[in-house]
Amino acid sequence: MKTYLLEIVTPERKVYSDDVEMLITKAESGEIGILAGHTPLVASLAIGPLRVKKNGAEILMSIMKGFMEVTETKVVILAEAAELAEEIDIDRAMRAKERAEERIRAKEDVLDFKRAELALQRAVTRIKVSGK
Ligand code: ATP
């Protein structure tokens, strides 16, 4: 299968850089899959998993919002945070999930509720990605 260069970068580090056959992730507009030769585009990414296919193997990551730019030669993802499945600290994610659920139950103010919902989405995504 034809490959293309995928680079995933956060403000802190380069998370991934390699030739891949396919990626599947969650754009704000819905699930999106990119094969080599895809039409150039820019998409906003949601909080969710990212699956990469390469040589019959699958690599799983979590992406915490960002932008994806697809050009003729490569795909670049600029994410607020991103982790490979094996980098995820499951205990930390479980603690983040509990804290977020507690804040959602407390319903103190709208802004905190919204923030807690996003923190919960991040934690749930990390737990799912690290568990697969
Ligand atoms: P926490 O409350 O545990 O910090 P968070 O969702 O607020 O979670 P982020 O702001 O999304 O964390 O990420 C901050 C940094 O910590 C990023 O570099 C991110 O990759 C890393 N990170 C967050 N949670 C985990 C985790 N469970 N395992 C590994 N790295 C994590």
mmCIF file of C-alpha atoms and ligand atoms in Angstrom:
data_model
loop_
_atom_site.group_PDB
_atom_site.id
_atom_site.type_symbol
_atom_site.label_atom_id
_atom_site.label_comp_id
_atom_site.label_asym_id
_atom_site.label_seq_id
_atom_site.Cartn_x
_atom_site.Cartn_y
_atom_site.Cartn_z
ATOM 1 C CA MET A 1 0.000 0.000 0.000
ATOM 2 C CA LYS A 2 1.165 3.562 -0.699
ATOM 3 C CA THR A 3 2.427 5.518 2.312
ATOM 4 C CA TYR A 4 2.729 9.164 3.352
ATOM 5 C CA LEU A 5 4.567 11.014 6.131
ATOM 6 C CA LEU A 6 2.496 11.641 9.275
ATOM 7 C CA GLU A 7 3.783 14.115 11.855
ATOM 8 C CA ILE A 8 2.030 14.722 15.167
ATOM 9 C CA VAL A 9 3.287 17.683 17.171
ATOM 10 C CA THR A 10 2.177 19.305 20.439
ATOM 11 C CA PRO A 11 3.479 22.522 22.060
ATOM 12 C CA GLU A 12 5.721 20.261 24.179
ATOM 13 C CA ARG A 13 7.133 17.687 21.775
ATOM 14 C CA LYS A 14 7.040 15.708 18.554
ATOM 15 C CA VAL A 15 4.820 12.746 19.415
ATOM 16 C CA TYR A 16 5.054 10.829 16.141
ATOM 17 C CA SER A 17 6.811 11.062 12.803
ATOM 18 C CA ASP A 18 6.743 8.140 10.391
ATOM 19 C CA ASP A 19 5.471 6.885 7.056
ATOM 20 C CA VAL A 20 1.986 5.396 7.378
ATOM 21 C CA GLU A 21 -0.601 3.822 5.088
ATOM 22 C CA MET A 22 -3.702 5.207 6.708
ATOM 23 C CA LEU A 23 -5.004 7.208 9.649
ATOM 24 C CA ILE A 24 -8.465 7.309 11.143
ATOM 25 C CA THR A 25 -9.436 9.922 13.704
ATOM 26 C CA LYS A 26 -12.235 12.120 14.975
ATOM 27 C CA ALA A 27 -12.644 15.484 13.266
ATOM 28 C CA GLU A 28 -15.159 17.996 14.686
ATOM 29 C CA SER A 29 -17.319 17.110 11.664
ATOM 30 C CA GLY A 30 -17.139 13.334 12.269
ATOM 31 C CA GLU A 31 -14.792 10.428 11.736
ATOM 32 C CA ILE A 32 -12.189 10.969 9.022
ATOM 33 C CA GLY A 33 -9.826 8.564 7.256
ATOM 34 C CA ILE A 34 -6.780 9.618 5.223
ATOM 35 C CA LEU A 35 -5.012 7.449 2.633
ATOM 36 C CA ALA A 36 -2.026 8.502 0.468
ATOM 37 C CA GLY A 37 -3.069 10.933 -2.268
ATOM 38 C CA HIS A 38 -5.995 12.387 -0.299
ATOM 39 C CA THR A 39 -7.236 15.802 -1.430
ATOM 40 C CA PRO A 40 -5.483 18.618 0.499
ATOM 41 C CA LEU A 41 -7.577 19.849 3.424
ATOM 42 C CA VAL A 42 -7.467 21.394 6.877
ATOM 43 C CA ALA A 43 -9.687 19.885 9.565
ATOM 44 C CA SER A 44 -10.357 20.662 13.215
ATOM 45 C CA LEU A 45 -9.862 17.618 15.389
ATOM 46 C CA ALA A 46 -11.948 16.669 18.414
ATOM 47 C CA ILE A 47 -10.847 14.855 21.569
ATOM 48 C CA GLY A 48 -10.566 11.208 20.572
ATOM 49 C CA PRO A 49 -8.458 8.260 19.467
ATOM 50 C CA LEU A 50 -6.243 8.216 16.398
ATOM 51 C CA ARG A 51 -5.498 4.934 14.668
ATOM 52 C CA VAL A 52 -2.564 4.543 12.299
ATOM 53 C CA LYS A 53 -2.149 1.582 9.939
ATOM 54 C CA LYS A 54 1.256 0.504 8.759
ATOM 55 C CA ASN A 55 2.585 -2.865 7.478
ATOM 56 C CA GLY A 56 -0.520 -4.674 8.709
ATOM 57 C CA ALA A 57 -0.072 -3.306 12.256
ATOM 58 C CA GLU A 58 -2.155 -0.707 14.066
ATOM 59 C CA ILE A 59 -0.777 2.054 16.296
ATOM 60 C CA LEU A 60 -3.157 3.741 18.677
ATOM 61 C CA MET A 61 -2.886 7.258 20.110
ATOM 62 C CA SER A 62 -5.038 9.819 21.856
ATOM 63 C CA ILE A 63 -5.423 13.304 20.380
ATOM 64 C CA MET A 64 -6.679 16.124 22.590
ATOM 65 C CA LYS A 65 -8.062 18.547 20.006
ATOM 66 C CA GLY A 66 -6.064 20.267 17.296
ATOM 67 C CA PHE A 67 -5.755 20.816 13.583
ATOM 68 C CA MET A 68 -4.830 18.454 10.794
ATOM 69 C CA GLU A 69 -3.331 19.705 7.549
ATOM 70 C CA VAL A 70 -3.304 17.299 4.616
ATOM 71 C CA THR A 71 -0.999 18.322 1.747
ATOM 72 C CA GLU A 72 0.259 16.517 -1.367
ATOM 73 C CA THR A 73 3.312 15.199 0.484
ATOM 74 C CA LYS A 74 2.378 14.782 4.144
ATOM 75 C CA VAL A 75 -0.122 15.102 6.982
ATOM 76 C CA VAL A 76 0.686 17.332 9.949
ATOM 77 C CA ILE A 77 -1.359 17.283 13.157
ATOM 78 C CA LEU A 78 -0.889 20.094 15.667
ATOM 79 C CA ALA A 79 -2.556 18.879 18.851
ATOM 80 C CA GLU A 80 -3.037 20.487 22.266
ATOM 81 C CA ALA A 81 -1.806 17.184 23.715
ATOM 82 C CA ALA A 82 -1.304 13.694 22.284
ATOM 83 C CA GLU A 83 -0.003 10.398 23.607
ATOM 84 C CA LEU A 84 0.869 6.998 22.187
ATOM 85 C CA ALA A 85 -1.195 4.277 23.912
ATOM 86 C CA GLU A 86 1.843 2.919 25.758
ATOM 87 C CA GLU A 87 2.731 6.389 27.106
ATOM 88 C CA ILE A 88 -0.592 6.806 28.879
ATOM 89 C CA ASP A 89 -0.573 6.644 32.661
ATOM 90 C CA ILE A 90 -3.880 4.878 33.305
ATOM 91 C CA ASP A 91 -3.961 5.713 37.047
ATOM 92 C CA ARG A 92 -3.537 9.407 36.276
ATOM 93 C CA ALA A 93 -6.353 9.222 33.713
ATOM 94 C CA MET A 94 -8.609 7.426 36.226
ATOM 95 C CA ARG A 95 -7.908 10.148 38.801
ATOM 96 C CA ALA A 96 -8.627 12.871 36.205
ATOM 97 C CA LYS A 97 -11.910 11.107 35.361
ATOM 98 C CA GLU A 98 -12.961 10.984 39.023
ATOM 99 C CA ARG A 99 -12.101 14.669 39.553
ATOM 100 C CA ALA A 100 -14.066 15.667 36.441
ATOM 101 C CA GLU A 101 -17.094 13.596 37.475
ATOM 102 C CA GLU A 102 -16.987 15.198 40.919
ATOM 103 C CA ARG A 103 -16.946 18.694 39.362
ATOM 104 C CA ILE A 104 -19.821 17.773 37.040
ATOM 105 C CA ARG A 105 -21.864 16.526 40.032
ATOM 106 C CA ALA A 106 -21.113 19.758 41.954
ATOM 107 C CA LYS A 107 -22.405 21.881 38.996
ATOM 108 C CA GLU A 108 -20.917 25.012 40.556
ATOM 109 C CA ASP A 109 -20.868 27.254 37.512
ATOM 110 C CA VAL A 110 -21.381 26.872 33.796
ATOM 111 C CA LEU A 111 -17.758 27.512 32.837
ATOM 112 C CA ASP A 112 -16.443 24.981 35.333
ATOM 113 C CA PHE A 113 -19.073 22.485 34.147
ATOM 114 C CA LYS A 114 -17.904 22.915 30.515
ATOM 115 C CA ARG A 115 -14.247 22.539 31.551
ATOM 116 C CA ALA A 116 -15.070 19.458 33.589
ATOM 117 C CA GLU A 117 -16.887 17.914 30.599
ATOM 118 C CA LEU A 118 -13.789 18.405 28.427
ATOM 119 C CA ALA A 119 -11.526 16.991 31.164
ATOM 120 C CA LEU A 120 -13.852 13.987 31.366
ATOM 121 C CA GLN A 121 -13.678 13.474 27.577
ATOM 122 C CA ARG A 122 -9.855 13.594 27.725
ATOM 123 C CA ALA A 123 -9.714 11.111 30.597
ATOM 124 C CA VAL A 124 -12.198 8.681 29.013
ATOM 125 C CA THR A 125 -10.322 8.799 25.692
ATOM 126 C CA ARG A 126 -7.008 8.069 27.458
ATOM 127 C CA ILE A 127 -8.515 5.166 29.392
ATOM 128 C CA LYS A 128 -9.992 3.651 26.201
ATOM 129 C CA VAL A 129 -6.817 4.126 24.147
ATOM 130 C CA SER A 130 -4.513 2.693 26.814
ATOM 131 C CA GLY A 131 -6.812 -0.290 27.343
ATOM 132 C CA LYS A 132 -6.840 -1.509 23.711
HETATM 133 P P1 ATP B 1 -4.455 15.843 34.253
HETATM 134 O O1 ATP B 1 -5.558 16.459 35.056
HETATM 135 O O2 ATP B 1 -4.122 14.436 34.680
HETATM 136 O O3 ATP B 1 -3.233 16.729 34.082
HETATM 137 P P2 ATP B 1 -5.404 16.769 31.691
HETATM 138 O O4 ATP B 1 -6.441 16.204 30.765
HETATM 139 O O5 ATP B 1 -5.741 18.078 32.326
HETATM 140 O O6 ATP B 1 -5.057 15.640 32.765
HETATM 141 P P3 ATP B 1 -3.760 17.767 29.596
HETATM 142 O O7 ATP B 1 -3.850 19.231 29.907
HETATM 143 O O8 ATP B 1 -4.600 17.248 28.450
HETATM 144 O O9 ATP B 1 -4.027 16.907 30.919
HETATM 145 O O10 ATP B 1 -2.234 17.362 29.291
HETATM 146 C C1 ATP B 1 -1.128 17.957 29.959
HETATM 147 C C2 ATP B 1 0.105 17.121 29.655
HETATM 148 O O11 ATP B 1 0.067 15.899 30.391
HETATM 149 C C3 ATP B 1 0.250 16.722 28.186
HETATM 150 O O12 ATP B 1 1.612 16.631 27.887
HETATM 151 C C4 ATP B 1 -0.379 15.327 28.148
HETATM 152 O O13 ATP B 1 0.160 14.554 27.078
HETATM 153 C C5 ATP B 1 0.033 14.784 29.512
HETATM 154 N N1 ATP B 1 -0.952 13.835 30.080
HETATM 155 C C6 ATP B 1 -2.160 14.114 30.595
HETATM 156 N N2 ATP B 1 -2.737 13.025 31.114
HETATM 157 C C7 ATP B 1 -1.884 11.996 30.866
HETATM 158 C C8 ATP B 1 -1.915 10.587 31.152
HETATM 159 N N3 ATP B 1 -2.950 10.016 31.767
HETATM 160 N N4 ATP B 1 -0.849 9.849 30.786
HETATM 161 C C9 ATP B 1 0.212 10.412 30.165
HETATM 162 N N5 ATP B 1 0.303 11.728 29.874
HETATM 163 C C10 ATP B 1 -0.726 12.518 30.221
#
